[in-house]
Tab-separated table of C-alpha atoms in Angstrom:
chain	number	residue	atom	x	y	z
A	17	UNK	CA	10.384	-74.399	-16.388
A	18	UNK	CA	13.012	-71.968	-17.632
A	19	UNK	CA	13.137	-73.814	-20.941
A	20	UNK	CA	9.365	-73.592	-21.347
A	21	UNK	CA	9.405	-69.832	-20.694
A	22	UNK	CA	12.223	-69.439	-23.202
A	23	UNK	CA	10.195	-71.276	-25.852
A	24	UNK	CA	7.155	-69.012	-25.276
A	25	UNK	CA	9.381	-65.925	-25.407
A	26	UNK	CA	10.862	-67.115	-28.709
A	27	UNK	CA	7.392	-67.729	-30.174
A	28	UNK	CA	6.196	-64.309	-29.040
A	29	UNK	CA	9.300	-62.664	-30.460
A	30	UNK	CA	8.747	-64.377	-33.797
A	31	UNK	CA	5.115	-63.203	-33.823
A	32	UNK	CA	6.275	-59.659	-33.095
A	33	UNK	CA	8.834	-59.731	-35.926
A	34	UNK	CA	6.195	-61.130	-38.272
A	35	UNK	CA	3.774	-58.325	-37.345
A	36	UNK	CA	6.450	-55.662	-37.788
A	37	UNK	CA	7.252	-56.997	-41.254
A	38	UNK	CA	3.561	-56.944	-42.143
A	39	UNK	CA	3.264	-53.344	-40.987
A	40	UNK	CA	6.348	-52.363	-42.981
A	41	UNK	CA	4.807	-53.896	-46.108
A	42	UNK	CA	1.574	-52.006	-45.448
A	43	UNK	CA	3.484	-48.736	-45.072
A	44	UNK	CA	5.368	-49.329	-48.330
A	45	UNK	CA	2.138	-50.225	-50.125
A	46	UNK	CA	0.448	-47.024	-48.954
A	47	UNK	CA	3.452	-44.939	-50.047
A	48	UNK	CA	3.547	-46.655	-53.456
A	49	UNK	CA	-0.185	-46.147	-53.991
A	50	UNK	CA	0.141	-42.468	-53.066
A	51	UNK	CA	3.033	-42.056	-55.510
A	52	UNK	CA	0.996	-43.685	-58.280
A	53	UNK	CA	-1.758	-41.139	-57.587
A	54	UNK	CA	0.498	-38.124	-58.052
A	55	UNK	CA	1.865	-37.622	-54.527
A	56	UNK	CA	5.501	-36.830	-53.769
A	57	UNK	CA	6.496	-38.574	-50.521
A	58	UNK	CA	9.501	-37.703	-48.374
A	59	UNK	CA	9.994	-39.450	-45.041
A	60	UNK	CA	12.670	-40.382	-42.550
A	61	UNK	CA	13.625	-44.089	-42.347
A	62	UNK	CA	11.137	-46.368	-40.587
A	63	UNK	CA	11.967	-47.721	-37.145
A	64	UNK	CA	9.919	-50.135	-35.067
A	65	UNK	CA	8.978	-50.901	-31.474
A	66	UNK	CA	6.091	-51.856	-29.200
A	67	UNK	CA	7.443	-55.093	-27.751
A	68	UNK	CA	6.048	-56.784	-25.650
A	69	UNK	CA	2.663	-54.973	-25.582
A	70	UNK	CA	2.182	-54.581	-29.324
A	71	UNK	CA	3.967	-53.759	-32.556
A	72	UNK	CA	4.382	-50.638	-34.643
A	73	UNK	CA	6.515	-48.966	-37.292
A	74	UNK	CA	7.133	-45.240	-37.166
A	75	UNK	CA	8.671	-42.399	-39.130
A	76	UNK	CA	9.863	-39.270	-37.328
A	77	UNK	CA	8.817	-36.938	-40.145
A	78	UNK	CA	6.702	-37.261	-43.277
A	79	UNK	CA	6.054	-34.700	-46.000
A	80	UNK	CA	3.470	-35.523	-48.684
A	81	UNK	CA	2.894	-33.105	-51.577
A	82	UNK	CA	0.265	-33.313	-54.313
A	83	UNK	CA	1.043	-30.632	-56.926
A	84	UNK	CA	-1.376	-29.165	-59.441
A	85	UNK	CA	-1.323	-31.063	-62.720
A	86	UNK	CA	-3.380	-31.618	-65.845
A	87	UNK	CA	-5.256	-34.315	-63.924
A	88	UNK	CA	-5.966	-32.360	-60.707
A	89	UNK	CA	-7.082	-28.811	-59.965
A	90	UNK	CA	-5.816	-28.726	-56.382
A	91	UNK	CA	-2.539	-28.580	-54.531
A	92	UNK	CA	-2.124	-30.232	-51.129
A	93	UNK	CA	0.691	-30.654	-48.658
A	94	UNK	CA	0.791	-32.665	-45.421
A	95	UNK	CA	3.633	-32.218	-42.954
A	96	UNK	CA	3.543	-34.661	-40.040
A	97	UNK	CA	5.792	-35.712	-37.176
A	98	UNK	CA	6.039	-39.063	-35.409
A	99	UNK	CA	3.603	-40.914	-37.665
A	100	UNK	CA	3.014	-44.436	-36.364
A	101	UNK	CA	1.290	-47.438	-37.967
A	102	UNK	CA	0.261	-50.189	-35.540
A	103	UNK	CA	-0.493	-50.329	-31.828
A	104	UNK	CA	-1.357	-52.793	-29.088
A	105	UNK	CA	-1.982	-56.478	-29.777
A	106	UNK	CA	-5.683	-55.935	-29.093
A	107	UNK	CA	-5.886	-53.321	-31.841
A	108	UNK	CA	-3.730	-55.248	-34.276
A	109	UNK	CA	-5.810	-58.418	-34.121
A	110	UNK	CA	-9.137	-56.584	-34.438
A	111	UNK	CA	-10.510	-54.978	-37.593
A	112	UNK	CA	-9.184	-51.387	-37.370
A	113	UNK	CA	-5.821	-50.258	-38.690
A	114	UNK	CA	-4.619	-47.518	-36.383
A	115	UNK	CA	-2.480	-44.584	-37.458
A	116	UNK	CA	-1.427	-42.178	-34.728
A	117	UNK	CA	0.658	-39.042	-35.003
A	118	UNK	CA	2.270	-37.100	-32.199
A	119	UNK	CA	3.443	-33.526	-32.210
A	120	UNK	CA	2.325	-30.786	-34.614
A	121	UNK	CA	0.646	-31.732	-37.908
A	122	UNK	CA	-0.096	-29.342	-40.766
A	123	UNK	CA	-2.305	-29.680	-43.849
A	124	UNK	CA	-2.538	-27.055	-46.596
A	125	UNK	CA	-5.018	-27.255	-49.481
A	126	UNK	CA	-5.160	-24.806	-52.396
A	127	UNK	CA	-8.055	-25.114	-54.864
A	128	UNK	CA	-9.480	-22.568	-57.318
A	129	UNK	CA	-7.860	-19.673	-55.445
A	130	UNK	CA	-9.092	-20.763	-52.007
A	131	UNK	CA	-6.543	-21.724	-49.345
A	132	UNK	CA	-7.374	-23.966	-46.375
A	133	UNK	CA	-4.858	-24.622	-43.593
A	134	UNK	CA	-5.397	-27.098	-40.741
A	135	UNK	CA	-3.062	-27.480	-37.754
A	136	UNK	CA	-3.622	-30.452	-35.436
A	137	UNK	CA	-2.267	-31.683	-32.113
A	138	UNK	CA	-2.315	-35.327	-30.980
A	139	UNK	CA	-4.241	-36.463	-34.035
A	140	UNK	CA	-5.455	-40.075	-34.073
A	141	UNK	CA	-6.846	-41.774	-37.178
A	142	UNK	CA	-8.518	-45.177	-37.228
A	143	UNK	CA	-9.662	-46.851	-40.445
A	144	UNK	CA	-12.400	-49.191	-39.221
A	145	UNK	CA	-13.329	-50.556	-42.623
A	146	UNK	CA	-13.323	-49.479	-46.228
A	147	UNK	CA	-14.671	-45.944	-46.501
A	148	UNK	CA	-15.002	-45.324	-42.733
A	149	UNK	CA	-12.299	-43.289	-40.978
A	150	UNK	CA	-12.586	-42.228	-37.328
A	151	UNK	CA	-10.459	-39.350	-36.037
A	152	UNK	CA	-9.849	-37.399	-32.850
A	153	UNK	CA	-7.602	-34.543	-31.768
A	154	UNK	CA	-7.064	-32.489	-28.646
A	155	UNK	CA	-7.004	-29.311	-30.747
A	156	UNK	CA	-7.565	-28.238	-34.353
A	157	UNK	CA	-6.879	-24.806	-35.798
A	158	UNK	CA	-8.480	-24.054	-39.167
A	159	UNK	CA	-7.777	-20.997	-41.325
A	160	UNK	CA	-9.184	-20.108	-44.751
A	161	UNK	CA	-8.403	-17.332	-47.227
A	162	UNK	CA	-8.622	-16.546	-50.898
A	163	UNK	CA	-12.055	-16.775	-52.540
A	164	UNK	CA	-13.874	-16.703	-49.188
A	165	UNK	CA	-13.305	-14.022	-46.515
A	166	UNK	CA	-10.314	-14.835	-44.321
A	167	UNK	CA	-11.382	-16.783	-41.237
A	168	UNK	CA	-9.594	-18.534	-38.401
A	169	UNK	CA	-11.200	-20.815	-35.799
A	170	UNK	CA	-9.915	-23.157	-33.089
A	171	UNK	CA	-11.623	-26.392	-32.017
A	172	UNK	CA	-10.991	-28.130	-28.707
A	173	UNK	CA	-11.448	-31.870	-28.001
A	174	UNK	CA	-12.557	-32.930	-31.476
A	175	UNK	CA	-13.764	-36.341	-32.647
A	176	UNK	CA	-15.657	-37.588	-35.662
A	177	UNK	CA	-15.905	-39.847	-38.689
A	178	UNK	CA	-15.347	-39.475	-42.425
A	179	UNK	CA	-17.421	-41.561	-44.864
A	180	UNK	CA	-15.808	-41.960	-48.276
A	181	UNK	CA	-17.595	-43.510	-51.263
A	182	UNK	CA	-15.485	-42.834	-54.379
A	183	UNK	CA	-17.793	-44.747	-56.739
A	184	UNK	CA	-21.056	-43.192	-55.547
A	185	UNK	CA	-23.752	-42.842	-58.193
A	186	UNK	CA	-25.088	-39.411	-59.107
A	187	UNK	CA	-27.211	-38.084	-56.238
A	188	UNK	CA	-25.785	-40.521	-53.653
A	189	UNK	CA	-23.454	-39.614	-50.807
A	190	UNK	CA	-19.858	-39.394	-51.983
A	191	UNK	CA	-18.399	-37.743	-48.866
A	192	UNK	CA	-19.941	-37.618	-45.394
A	193	UNK	CA	-18.711	-36.049	-42.175
A	194	UNK	CA	-19.907	-36.256	-38.591
A	195	UNK	CA	-17.956	-34.419	-35.904
A	196	UNK	CA	-18.206	-33.074	-32.382
A	197	UNK	CA	-16.117	-30.500	-30.534
A	198	UNK	CA	-16.261	-29.355	-26.937
A	199	UNK	CA	-15.395	-25.759	-27.855
A	200	UNK	CA	-15.085	-23.578	-30.947
A	201	UNK	CA	-13.339	-20.198	-30.691
A	202	UNK	CA	-13.670	-17.416	-33.246
A	203	UNK	CA	-16.823	-18.591	-35.063
A	204	UNK	CA	-17.608	-15.958	-37.733
A	205	UNK	CA	-20.915	-14.090	-37.641
A	206	UNK	CA	-22.364	-11.797	-40.323
A	207	UNK	CA	-20.862	-8.340	-40.731
A	208	UNK	CA	-17.446	-9.260	-39.402
A	209	UNK	CA	-18.488	-10.296	-35.888
A	210	UNK	CA	-17.440	-13.514	-34.147
A	211	UNK	CA	-18.315	-15.537	-31.048
A	212	UNK	CA	-17.298	-18.646	-29.091
A	213	UNK	CA	-19.417	-21.813	-29.197
A	214	UNK	CA	-19.754	-24.906	-26.990
A	215	UNK	CA	-21.012	-28.453	-27.558
A	216	UNK	CA	-20.588	-28.205	-31.333
A	217	UNK	CA	-22.078	-30.932	-33.550
A	218	UNK	CA	-21.860	-31.263	-37.333
A	219	UNK	CA	-23.301	-33.820	-39.758
A	220	UNK	CA	-23.079	-33.091	-43.492
A	221	UNK	CA	-23.193	-35.074	-46.731
A	222	UNK	CA	-21.882	-34.132	-50.168
A	223	UNK	CA	-23.808	-35.864	-52.950
A	224	UNK	CA	-22.103	-36.982	-56.144
A	225	UNK	CA	-22.693	-34.941	-59.267
A	226	UNK	CA	-23.275	-36.312	-62.737
A	227	UNK	CA	-19.667	-35.539	-63.684
A	228	UNK	CA	-18.179	-39.008	-64.027
A	229	UNK	CA	-14.796	-37.530	-64.953
A	230	UNK	CA	-14.403	-35.951	-61.502
A	231	UNK	CA	-13.199	-38.901	-59.454
A	232	UNK	CA	-11.360	-37.235	-56.568
A	233	UNK	CA	-12.862	-36.100	-53.287
A	234	UNK	CA	-11.032	-32.760	-53.525
A	235	UNK	CA	-12.437	-31.720	-56.907
A	236	UNK	CA	-15.498	-29.491	-56.481
A	237	UNK	CA	-16.969	-30.860	-59.715
A	238	UNK	CA	-17.412	-34.198	-57.923
A	239	UNK	CA	-20.373	-32.834	-55.977
A	240	UNK	CA	-23.811	-31.665	-57.002
A	241	UNK	CA	-25.480	-31.013	-53.651
A	242	UNK	CA	-24.690	-30.320	-50.005
A	243	UNK	CA	-26.958	-31.584	-47.220
A	244	UNK	CA	-26.599	-30.134	-43.724
A	245	UNK	CA	-28.265	-32.675	-41.474
A	246	UNK	CA	-27.141	-31.067	-38.199
A	247	UNK	CA	-25.021	-28.021	-37.451
A	248	UNK	CA	-25.659	-27.016	-33.852
A	249	UNK	CA	-23.921	-25.365	-30.920
A	250	UNK	CA	-24.604	-23.644	-27.606
A	251	UNK	CA	-23.691	-20.041	-26.835
A	252	UNK	CA	-22.474	-20.905	-23.343
A	253	UNK	CA	-21.274	-23.765	-21.174
A	254	UNK	CA	-24.367	-23.879	-18.957
A	255	UNK	CA	-26.859	-26.725	-19.606
A	256	UNK	CA	-29.660	-24.234	-20.358
A	257	UNK	CA	-27.544	-21.893	-22.495
A	258	UNK	CA	-29.141	-20.755	-25.768
A	259	UNK	CA	-28.607	-23.327	-28.529
A	260	UNK	CA	-28.852	-22.808	-32.274
A	261	UNK	CA	-29.401	-25.654	-34.750
A	262	UNK	CA	-29.217	-25.355	-38.536
A	263	UNK	CA	-30.347	-27.815	-41.204
A	264	UNK	CA	-30.708	-27.347	-44.938
A	265	UNK	CA	-29.663	-28.179	-48.473
A	266	UNK	CA	-27.741	-26.327	-51.168
A	267	UNK	CA	-27.091	-27.079	-54.835
A	268	UNK	CA	-23.525	-26.931	-56.134
A	269	UNK	CA	-21.641	-25.171	-57.588
A	270	UNK	CA	-24.130	-22.262	-57.557
A	271	UNK	CA	-24.623	-22.569	-53.734
A	272	UNK	CA	-28.349	-21.855	-53.785
A	273	UNK	CA	-30.795	-23.442	-51.370
A	274	UNK	CA	-32.641	-23.056	-48.089
A	275	UNK	CA	-31.667	-23.354	-44.427
A	276	UNK	CA	-33.863	-23.840	-41.379
A	277	UNK	CA	-32.886	-22.337	-38.037
A	278	UNK	CA	-34.130	-23.528	-34.636
A	279	UNK	CA	-33.308	-21.666	-31.407
A	280	UNK	CA	-33.819	-22.901	-27.867
A	281	UNK	CA	-33.297	-20.596	-24.901
A	282	UNK	CA	-34.186	-17.719	-27.189
A	283	UNK	CA	-35.141	-15.351	-24.357
A	284	UNK	CA	-31.567	-15.161	-23.068
A	285	UNK	CA	-30.309	-14.858	-26.616
A	286	UNK	CA	-32.757	-12.024	-27.328
A	287	UNK	CA	-31.628	-10.142	-24.238
A	288	UNK	CA	-28.028	-10.511	-25.346
A	289	UNK	CA	-28.900	-9.168	-28.800
A	290	UNK	CA	-30.599	-6.133	-27.321
A	291	UNK	CA	-27.397	-5.448	-25.381
A	292	UNK	CA	-25.121	-5.664	-28.459
A	293	UNK	CA	-24.959	-2.221	-30.127
A	294	UNK	CA	-22.059	-3.453	-32.282
A	295	UNK	CA	-24.365	-6.054	-33.840
A	296	UNK	CA	-27.370	-3.746	-34.110
A	297	UNK	CA	-25.342	-1.049	-35.874
A	298	UNK	CA	-24.370	-3.480	-38.664
A	299	UNK	CA	-27.970	-4.352	-39.616
A	300	UNK	CA	-29.950	-2.387	-42.181
A	301	UNK	CA	-32.448	0.117	-40.710
A	302	UNK	CA	-35.549	-1.891	-41.679
A	303	UNK	CA	-34.133	-5.097	-40.160
A	304	UNK	CA	-33.120	-3.179	-37.029
A	305	UNK	CA	-36.636	-1.825	-36.551
A	306	UNK	CA	-38.367	-5.151	-37.208
A	307	UNK	CA	-35.942	-7.236	-35.153
A	308	UNK	CA	-36.104	-4.911	-32.156
A	309	UNK	CA	-39.903	-4.988	-32.247
A	310	UNK	CA	-40.036	-8.768	-32.605
A	311	UNK	CA	-37.585	-9.340	-29.766
A	312	UNK	CA	-39.401	-7.000	-27.402
A	313	UNK	CA	-42.741	-8.627	-28.235
A	314	UNK	CA	-41.315	-12.084	-27.622
A	315	UNK	CA	-39.727	-11.029	-24.339
A	316	UNK	CA	-43.070	-9.682	-23.177
A	317	UNK	CA	-44.829	-12.996	-23.937
A	318	UNK	CA	-45.863	-15.239	-21.017
A	319	UNK	CA	-43.054	-17.404	-19.663
A	320	UNK	CA	-45.053	-20.553	-20.445
A	321	UNK	CA	-44.642	-19.842	-24.143
A	322	UNK	CA	-40.847	-20.056	-23.959
A	323	UNK	CA	-40.579	-22.860	-26.504
A	324	UNK	CA	-38.088	-23.321	-29.365
A	325	UNK	CA	-38.613	-21.055	-32.344
A	326	UNK	CA	-37.931	-21.966	-35.968
A	327	UNK	CA	-37.591	-20.044	-39.209
A	328	UNK	CA	-36.364	-20.696	-42.752
A	329	UNK	CA	-34.346	-18.455	-45.033
A	330	UNK	CA	-33.065	-18.706	-48.614
A	331	UNK	CA	-29.377	-19.041	-49.472
A	332	UNK	CA	-28.265	-17.257	-52.647
A	333	UNK	CA	-24.723	-17.668	-53.971
A	334	UNK	CA	-23.664	-19.019	-50.605
A	335	UNK	CA	-25.030	-16.072	-48.613
A	336	UNK	CA	-27.912	-16.257	-46.152
A	337	UNK	CA	-30.597	-13.775	-47.199
A	338	UNK	CA	-32.198	-12.063	-44.200
A	339	UNK	CA	-35.158	-9.838	-44.975
A	340	UNK	CA	-38.406	-8.729	-43.403
A	341	UNK	CA	-40.247	-11.796	-44.731
A	342	UNK	CA	-37.832	-14.061	-42.864
A	343	UNK	CA	-38.489	-12.341	-39.548
A	344	UNK	CA	-42.227	-11.914	-40.055
A	345	UNK	CA	-42.845	-15.517	-38.984
A	346	UNK	CA	-41.698	-14.567	-35.488
A	347	UNK	CA	-44.311	-11.872	-35.029
A	348	UNK	CA	-46.873	-14.559	-34.132
A	349	UNK	CA	-44.732	-15.621	-31.165
A	350	UNK	CA	-42.692	-18.785	-30.665
A	351	UNK	CA	-43.867	-22.166	-31.794
A	352	UNK	CA	-42.690	-25.678	-31.175
A	353	UNK	CA	-39.770	-26.862	-33.251
A	354	UNK	CA	-40.645	-29.445	-35.892
């Protein structure tokens, strides 16, 4: 009996060593491919583990830098700790290839004067199949500066999926993103205000432009249109808290288009607006007068008419244009959302 157990242990150990070698080859292949595409890779030596529940190879620290060159208009740097390729036997023998990182992770992207910085904790990445990447993180902090006004937000309990189609034809989806977050702190509002959001959902698609020379996902010239299929969040944790949903489309690079806004629980939101002198003071006098009148009229409407309201507004050069015509649709009272 002891001999039989020893044989099985030897077979399992050989399978583990074989899997570790395969993972090491995969790691070297990824690093070589990145180097061929202009990345500078610095990492600590690989070590392995996982026996007897799985197999993995891991580096304690990895720094990947993509400098600006004649072939790319962006600069990117990734600094990661405890990056692991592999996992349990169940994961290894199924389709996904799992990459997990523990500890702080930092990504910095500089493009056309804009700077984007992302800090992540407990990030998990899973490549299910070609072009589909699932991700999750306990916390993400995102900061932007440069061309756009400086902003900083924090997301809690984040998960989502990236869809990557590098050879997409003009007008087809080249980059897609779906994501959810339990909380979002510091969401920017017009005129320098900010608020906290809950139950955040986002689904967007960037369509390929006709520029066949722009092959990378990080080059703005790769895209000709942005579709916002769902960008929604609640203004509180309660089930019946006011919720705002935005959909729309915008041409690139001029950033012109139209957005549609749907609000549920608008009565509570309207009351909150009437109690926000800091917000009211930042609106133009004509918008103040119209908005106050519309809100008071809506609040005086019968309770049975408390249905979602919807309105559309133009986007010009990336800025939402709010004028009296936009608000005039509300003077007839709320209507059902489409």
